[in-house]
């Protein structure tokens, strides 16, 4: 498990949009958000990835590259994307990592200790993790949600705004702070 301020390990992966030979090179000088979801074709995951796709212009404005991950394979991701697009009236363009062996999920602490959902093979599925990684490849934010609770991506964008402001200025943002408001 990676702690705040530590460098996220570099990794290669297969995704719905093709291979990523190096996560660090893929990020480049941008920020990145890596988020996991328990399984393809599930109702909550479909709403989340659809909402994420709808909000892509907001992530792009902030120079944040988006990458999702689940324990399904690339073929499953590619089959599922049309369902997400139909549900959310969107066009998913960000990559979804295939991690059927749970290698990445285990390395990043995305598997619950016990009691979480399992797939048809009895293997644990991921929790709903969110990792924000800075251009320096260091972990800036880590959120873990249980599989039963969908994420609020509008709040995650607010947090990214705070992280980006405080990365370049010696400031702290108060509760419910929004971009453009006073920070001390």
PDB file of N, CA, C and O in Angstrom, residues 64-115:
ATOM      1  N   UNK A  64      -5.767  16.729 -15.542  1.00  0.00           N
ATOM      2  CA  UNK A  64      -5.808  15.463 -14.801  1.00  0.00           C
ATOM      3  C   UNK A  64      -6.163  14.349 -15.780  1.00  0.00           C
ATOM      4  O   UNK A  64      -7.233  14.371 -16.392  1.00  0.00           O
ATOM      5  N   UNK A  65      -5.256  13.392 -15.916  1.00  0.00           N
ATOM      6  CA  UNK A  65      -5.522  12.206 -16.737  1.00  0.00           C
ATOM      7  C   UNK A  65      -6.273  11.199 -15.869  1.00  0.00           C
ATOM      8  O   UNK A  65      -5.926  10.993 -14.714  1.00  0.00           O
ATOM      9  N   UNK A  66      -7.286  10.577 -16.436  1.00  0.00           N
ATOM     10  CA  UNK A  66      -8.153   9.656 -15.706  1.00  0.00           C
ATOM     11  C   UNK A  66      -7.913   8.229 -16.174  1.00  0.00           C
ATOM     12  O   UNK A  66      -7.806   7.967 -17.376  1.00  0.00           O
ATOM     13  N   UNK A  67      -7.854   7.334 -15.203  1.00  0.00           N
ATOM     14  CA  UNK A  67      -7.635   5.922 -15.465  1.00  0.00           C
ATOM     15  C   UNK A  67      -8.458   5.139 -14.458  1.00  0.00           C
ATOM     16  O   UNK A  67      -8.394   5.414 -13.258  1.00  0.00           O
ATOM     17  N   UNK A  68      -9.263   4.207 -14.938  1.00  0.00           N
ATOM     18  CA  UNK A  68     -10.053   3.348 -14.046  1.00  0.00           C
ATOM     19  C   UNK A  68      -9.440   1.951 -14.043  1.00  0.00           C
ATOM     20  O   UNK A  68      -8.683   1.599 -14.946  1.00  0.00           O
ATOM     21  N   UNK A  69      -9.783   1.161 -13.033  1.00  0.00           N
ATOM     22  CA  UNK A  69      -9.275  -0.204 -12.949  1.00  0.00           C
ATOM     23  C   UNK A  69     -10.335  -1.109 -12.337  1.00  0.00           C
ATOM     24  O   UNK A  69     -11.078  -0.685 -11.443  1.00  0.00           O
ATOM     25  N   UNK A  70     -10.439  -2.317 -12.857  1.00  0.00           N
ATOM     26  CA  UNK A  70     -11.270  -3.331 -12.217  1.00  0.00           C
ATOM     27  C   UNK A  70     -10.637  -4.694 -12.438  1.00  0.00           C
ATOM     28  O   UNK A  70      -9.670  -4.833 -13.194  1.00  0.00           O
ATOM     29  N   UNK A  71     -11.201  -5.674 -11.815  1.00  0.00           N
ATOM     30  CA  UNK A  71     -10.667  -7.037 -11.874  1.00  0.00           C
ATOM     31  C   UNK A  71     -11.157  -7.812 -13.081  1.00  0.00           C
ATOM     32  O   UNK A  71     -10.920  -9.018 -13.194  1.00  0.00           O
ATOM     33  N   UNK A  72     -11.835  -7.160 -13.988  1.00  0.00           N
ATOM     34  CA  UNK A  72     -12.290  -7.806 -15.215  1.00  0.00           C
ATOM     35  C   UNK A  72     -11.219  -7.678 -16.298  1.00  0.00           C
ATOM     36  O   UNK A  72     -10.290  -6.888 -16.170  1.00  0.00           O
ATOM     37  N   UNK A  73     -11.391  -8.434 -17.390  1.00  0.00           N
ATOM     38  CA  UNK A  73     -10.412  -8.376 -18.475  1.00  0.00           C
ATOM     39  C   UNK A  73     -10.800  -7.303 -19.497  1.00  0.00           C
ATOM     40  O   UNK A  73     -11.882  -6.716 -19.433  1.00  0.00           O
ATOM     41  N   UNK A  74      -9.890  -7.051 -20.435  1.00  0.00           N
ATOM     42  CA  UNK A  74     -10.100  -6.012 -21.451  1.00  0.00           C
ATOM     43  C   UNK A  74     -11.351  -6.286 -22.280  1.00  0.00           C
ATOM     44  O   UNK A  74     -12.122  -5.364 -22.573  1.00  0.00           O
ATOM     45  N   UNK A  75     -11.596  -7.533 -22.657  1.00  0.00           N
ATOM     46  CA  UNK A  75     -12.779  -7.863 -23.465  1.00  0.00           C
ATOM     47  C   UNK A  75     -14.051  -7.466 -22.727  1.00  0.00           C
ATOM     48  O   UNK A  75     -14.981  -6.901 -23.328  1.00  0.00           O
ATOM     49  N   UNK A  76     -14.107  -7.729 -21.428  1.00  0.00           N
ATOM     50  CA  UNK A  76     -15.270  -7.347 -20.630  1.00  0.00           C
ATOM     51  C   UNK A  76     -15.440  -5.827 -20.602  1.00  0.00           C
ATOM     52  O   UNK A  76     -16.548  -5.306 -20.767  1.00  0.00           O
ATOM     53  N   UNK A  77     -14.341  -5.111 -20.407  1.00  0.00           N
ATOM     54  CA  UNK A  77     -14.408  -3.640 -20.402  1.00  0.00           C
ATOM     55  C   UNK A  77     -14.973  -3.124 -21.724  1.00  0.00           C
ATOM     56  O   UNK A  77     -15.859  -2.263 -21.741  1.00  0.00           O
ATOM     57  N   UNK A  78     -14.460  -3.660 -22.803  1.00  0.00           N
ATOM     58  CA  UNK A  78     -14.891  -3.185 -24.129  1.00  0.00           C
ATOM     59  C   UNK A  78     -16.353  -3.518 -24.396  1.00  0.00           C
ATOM     60  O   UNK A  78     -17.048  -2.754 -25.065  1.00  0.00           O
ATOM     61  N   UNK A  79     -16.831  -4.645 -23.881  1.00  0.00           N
ATOM     62  CA  UNK A  79     -18.256  -4.997 -24.002  1.00  0.00           C
ATOM     63  C   UNK A  79     -19.129  -4.072 -23.173  1.00  0.00           C
ATOM     64  O   UNK A  79     -20.256  -3.763 -23.551  1.00  0.00           O
ATOM     65  N   UNK A  80     -18.632  -3.678 -22.021  1.00  0.00           N
ATOM     66  CA  UNK A  80     -19.403  -2.883 -21.060  1.00  0.00           C
ATOM     67  C   UNK A  80     -19.501  -1.410 -21.434  1.00  0.00           C
ATOM     68  O   UNK A  80     -20.511  -0.755 -21.157  1.00  0.00           O
ATOM     69  N   UNK A  81     -18.475  -0.861 -22.071  1.00  0.00           N
ATOM     70  CA  UNK A  81     -18.437   0.572 -22.378  1.00  0.00           C
ATOM     71  C   UNK A  81     -19.688   1.048 -23.140  1.00  0.00           C
ATOM     72  O   UNK A  81     -20.237   2.105 -22.804  1.00  0.00           O
ATOM     73  N   UNK A  82     -20.200   0.326 -24.131  1.00  0.00           N
ATOM     74  CA  UNK A  82     -21.442   0.787 -24.774  1.00  0.00           C
ATOM     75  C   UNK A  82     -22.622   0.914 -23.793  1.00  0.00           C
ATOM     76  O   UNK A  82     -23.467   1.802 -23.945  1.00  0.00           O
ATOM     77  N   UNK A  83     -22.695   0.036 -22.793  1.00  0.00           N
ATOM     78  CA  UNK A  83     -23.746   0.147 -21.774  1.00  0.00           C
ATOM     79  C   UNK A  83     -23.581   1.438 -20.967  1.00  0.00           C
ATOM     80  O   UNK A  83     -24.563   2.132 -20.688  1.00  0.00           O
ATOM     81  N   UNK A  84     -22.341   1.740 -20.576  1.00  0.00           N
ATOM     82  CA  UNK A  84     -22.068   2.981 -19.831  1.00  0.00           C
ATOM     83  C   UNK A  84     -22.468   4.174 -20.686  1.00  0.00           C
ATOM     84  O   UNK A  84     -23.165   5.087 -20.221  1.00  0.00           O
ATOM     85  N   UNK A  85     -22.037   4.156 -21.950  1.00  0.00           N
ATOM     86  CA  UNK A  85     -22.347   5.265 -22.862  1.00  0.00           C
ATOM     87  C   UNK A  85     -23.852   5.457 -23.020  1.00  0.00           C
ATOM     88  O   UNK A  85     -24.352   6.587 -23.002  1.00  0.00           O
ATOM     89  N   UNK A  86     -24.573   4.370 -23.161  1.00  0.00           N
ATOM     90  CA  UNK A  86     -26.022   4.435 -23.328  1.00  0.00           C
ATOM     91  C   UNK A  86     -26.696   4.971 -22.063  1.00  0.00           C
ATOM     92  O   UNK A  86     -27.559   5.854 -22.141  1.00  0.00           O
ATOM     93  N   UNK A  87     -26.297   4.451 -20.918  1.00  0.00           N
ATOM     94  CA  UNK A  87     -26.889   4.876 -19.650  1.00  0.00           C
ATOM     95  C   UNK A  87     -26.659   6.366 -19.392  1.00  0.00           C
ATOM     96  O   UNK A  87     -27.567   7.089 -19.009  1.00  0.00           O
ATOM     97  N   UNK A  88     -25.436   6.829 -19.614  1.00  0.00           N
ATOM     98  CA  UNK A  88     -25.059   8.193 -19.215  1.00  0.00           C
ATOM     99  C   UNK A  88     -25.048   9.188 -20.372  1.00  0.00           C
ATOM    100  O   UNK A  88     -24.665  10.341 -20.183  1.00  0.00           O
ATOM    101  N   UNK A  89     -25.464   8.765 -21.543  1.00  0.00           N
ATOM    102  CA  UNK A  89     -25.428   9.635 -22.729  1.00  0.00           C
ATOM    103  C   UNK A  89     -24.049  10.283 -22.860  1.00  0.00           C
ATOM    104  O   UNK A  89     -23.912  11.510 -22.904  1.00  0.00           O
ATOM    105  N   UNK A  90     -23.042   9.450 -22.912  1.00  0.00           N
ATOM    106  CA  UNK A  90     -21.666   9.922 -22.939  1.00  0.00           C
ATOM    107  C   UNK A  90     -20.857   9.056 -23.883  1.00  0.00           C
ATOM    108  O   UNK A  90     -21.402   8.180 -24.556  1.00  0.00           O
ATOM    109  N   UNK A  91     -19.567   9.301 -23.941  1.00  0.00           N
ATOM    110  CA  UNK A  91     -18.651   8.503 -24.750  1.00  0.00           C
ATOM    111  C   UNK A  91     -17.381   8.286 -23.934  1.00  0.00           C
ATOM    112  O   UNK A  91     -16.512   9.152 -23.898  1.00  0.00           O
ATOM    113  N   UNK A  92     -17.314   7.148 -23.239  1.00  0.00           N
ATOM    114  CA  UNK A  92     -16.160   6.856 -22.392  1.00  0.00           C
ATOM    115  C   UNK A  92     -14.914   6.808 -23.264  1.00  0.00           C
ATOM    116  O   UNK A  92     -14.834   6.016 -24.194  1.00  0.00           O
ATOM    117  N   UNK A  93     -13.947   7.664 -22.948  1.00  0.00           N
ATOM    118  CA  UNK A  93     -12.712   7.703 -23.715  1.00  0.00           C
ATOM    119  C   UNK A  93     -11.473   7.441 -22.884  1.00  0.00           C
ATOM    120  O   UNK A  93     -10.393   7.232 -23.426  1.00  0.00           O
ATOM    121  N   UNK A  94     -11.630   7.441 -21.577  1.00  0.00           N
ATOM    122  CA  UNK A  94     -10.470   7.185 -20.712  1.00  0.00           C
ATOM    123  C   UNK A  94     -10.233   5.671 -20.630  1.00  0.00           C
ATOM    124  O   UNK A  94     -11.146   4.866 -20.810  1.00  0.00           O
ATOM    125  N   UNK A  95      -8.997   5.259 -20.349  1.00  0.00           N
ATOM    126  CA  UNK A  95      -8.690   3.829 -20.282  1.00  0.00           C
ATOM    127  C   UNK A  95      -9.225   3.175 -19.012  1.00  0.00           C
ATOM    128  O   UNK A  95      -9.252   3.786 -17.947  1.00  0.00           O
ATOM    129  N   UNK A  96      -9.624   1.916 -19.148  1.00  0.00           N
ATOM    130  CA  UNK A  96     -10.006   1.089 -18.000  1.00  0.00           C
ATOM    131  C   UNK A  96      -9.019  -0.079 -17.961  1.00  0.00           C
ATOM    132  O   UNK A  96      -8.936  -0.872 -18.905  1.00  0.00           O
ATOM    133  N   UNK A  97      -8.259  -0.154 -16.876  1.00  0.00           N
ATOM    134  CA  UNK A  97      -7.236  -1.186 -16.720  1.00  0.00           C
ATOM    135  C   UNK A  97      -7.881  -2.534 -16.428  1.00  0.00           C
ATOM    136  O   UNK A  97      -8.798  -2.628 -15.619  1.00  0.00           O
ATOM    137  N   UNK A  98      -7.348  -3.569 -17.054  1.00  0.00           N
ATOM    138  CA  UNK A  98      -7.732  -4.953 -16.746  1.00  0.00           C
ATOM    139  C   UNK A  98      -6.759  -5.490 -15.691  1.00  0.00           C
ATOM    140  O   UNK A  98      -5.550  -5.451 -15.893  1.00  0.00           O
ATOM    141  N   UNK A  99      -7.305  -5.945 -14.566  1.00  0.00           N
ATOM    142  CA  UNK A  99      -6.479  -6.496 -13.483  1.00  0.00           C
ATOM    143  C   UNK A  99      -7.103  -7.791 -12.960  1.00  0.00           C
ATOM    144  O   UNK A  99      -7.395  -7.918 -11.769  1.00  0.00           O
ATOM    145  N   UNK A 100      -7.308  -8.791 -13.849  1.00  0.00           N
ATOM    146  CA  UNK A 100      -7.983 -10.015 -13.404  1.00  0.00           C
ATOM    147  C   UNK A 100      -7.212 -10.814 -12.355  1.00  0.00           C
ATOM    148  O   UNK A 100      -7.804 -11.582 -11.598  1.00  0.00           O
ATOM    149  N   UNK A 101      -5.895 -10.628 -12.278  1.00  0.00           N
ATOM    150  CA  UNK A 101      -5.093 -11.346 -11.277  1.00  0.00           C
ATOM    151  C   UNK A 101      -4.993 -10.580  -9.958  1.00  0.00           C
ATOM    152  O   UNK A 101      -4.415 -11.082  -9.000  1.00  0.00           O
ATOM    153  N   UNK A 102      -5.540  -9.354  -9.928  1.00  0.00           N
ATOM    154  CA  UNK A 102      -5.528  -8.481  -8.735  1.00  0.00           C
ATOM    155  C   UNK A 102      -4.126  -7.996  -8.376  1.00  0.00           C
ATOM    156  O   UNK A 102      -3.899  -7.507  -7.278  1.00  0.00           O
ATOM    157  N   UNK A 103      -3.167  -8.094  -9.262  1.00  0.00           N
ATOM    158  CA  UNK A 103      -1.790  -7.689  -8.972  1.00  0.00           C
ATOM    159  C   UNK A 103      -1.726  -6.218  -8.587  1.00  0.00           C
ATOM    160  O   UNK A 103      -1.156  -5.862  -7.551  1.00  0.00           O
ATOM    161  N   UNK A 104      -2.290  -5.356  -9.412  1.00  0.00           N
ATOM    162  CA  UNK A 104      -2.281  -3.919  -9.123  1.00  0.00           C
ATOM    163  C   UNK A 104      -3.161  -3.613  -7.913  1.00  0.00           C
ATOM    164  O   UNK A 104      -2.767  -2.845  -7.027  1.00  0.00           O
ATOM    165  N   UNK A 105      -4.336  -4.209  -7.867  1.00  0.00           N
ATOM    166  CA  UNK A 105      -5.262  -3.962  -6.754  1.00  0.00           C
ATOM    167  C   UNK A 105      -4.635  -4.320  -5.410  1.00  0.00           C
ATOM    168  O   UNK A 105      -4.766  -3.577  -4.428  1.00  0.00           O
ATOM    169  N   UNK A 106      -3.925  -5.434  -5.349  1.00  0.00           N
ATOM    170  CA  UNK A 106      -3.261  -5.836  -4.102  1.00  0.00           C
ATOM    171  C   UNK A 106      -2.117  -4.894  -3.760  1.00  0.00           C
ATOM    172  O   UNK A 106      -1.954  -4.491  -2.607  1.00  0.00           O
ATOM    173  N   UNK A 107      -1.324  -4.525  -4.754  1.00  0.00           N
ATOM    174  CA  UNK A 107      -0.174  -3.645  -4.524  1.00  0.00           C
ATOM    175  C   UNK A 107      -0.601  -2.285  -3.990  1.00  0.00           C
ATOM    176  O   UNK A 107       0.119  -1.676  -3.191  1.00  0.00           O
ATOM    177  N   UNK A 108      -1.771  -1.818  -4.402  1.00  0.00           N
ATOM    178  CA  UNK A 108      -2.236  -0.487  -4.006  1.00  0.00           C
ATOM    179  C   UNK A 108      -3.260  -0.520  -2.871  1.00  0.00           C
ATOM    180  O   UNK A 108      -3.820   0.511  -2.516  1.00  0.00           O
ATOM    181  N   UNK A 109      -3.507  -1.684  -2.289  1.00  0.00           N
ATOM    182  CA  UNK A 109      -4.423  -1.771  -1.155  1.00  0.00           C
ATOM    183  C   UNK A 109      -5.881  -1.582  -1.511  1.00  0.00           C
ATOM    184  O   UNK A 109      -6.657  -1.051  -0.722  1.00  0.00           O
ATOM    185  N   UNK A 110      -6.286  -2.056  -2.687  1.00  0.00           N
ATOM    186  CA  UNK A 110      -7.669  -1.906  -3.148  1.00  0.00           C
ATOM    187  C   UNK A 110      -8.563  -3.095  -2.813  1.00  0.00           C
ATOM    188  O   UNK A 110      -9.745  -3.094  -3.149  1.00  0.00           O
ATOM    189  N   UNK A 111      -8.010  -4.115  -2.179  1.00  0.00           N
ATOM    190  CA  UNK A 111      -8.784  -5.308  -1.836  1.00  0.00           C
ATOM    191  C   UNK A 111      -9.169  -5.221  -0.360  1.00  0.00           C
ATOM    192  O   UNK A 111      -8.308  -4.975   0.493  1.00  0.00           O
ATOM    193  N   UNK A 112     -10.447  -5.413  -0.016  1.00  0.00           N
ATOM    194  CA  UNK A 112     -10.842  -5.334   1.392  1.00  0.00           C
ATOM    195  C   UNK A 112     -10.242  -6.482   2.208  1.00  0.00           C
ATOM    196  O   UNK A 112      -9.951  -7.554   1.670  1.00  0.00           O
ATOM    197  N   UNK A 113     -10.063  -6.238   3.508  1.00  0.00           N
ATOM    198  CA  UNK A 113      -9.494  -7.257   4.400  1.00  0.00           C
ATOM    199  C   UNK A 113     -10.357  -8.514   4.402  1.00  0.00           C
ATOM    200  O   UNK A 113      -9.854  -9.629   4.356  1.00  0.00           O
ATOM    201  N   UNK A 114     -11.652  -8.332   4.472  1.00  0.00           N
ATOM    202  CA  UNK A 114     -12.587  -9.464   4.433  1.00  0.00           C
ATOM    203  C   UNK A 114     -13.997  -8.921   4.265  1.00  0.00           C
ATOM    204  O   UNK A 114     -14.254  -7.740   4.456  1.00  0.00           O
ATOM    205  N   UNK A 115     -14.890  -9.805   3.903  1.00  0.00           N
ATOM    206  CA  UNK A 115     -16.296  -9.446   3.837  1.00  0.00           C
ATOM    207  C   UNK A 115     -16.728  -8.691   2.608  1.00  0.00           C
ATOM    208  O   UNK A 115     -17.890  -8.327   2.488  1.00  0.00           O
TER     209      UNK A 115
END
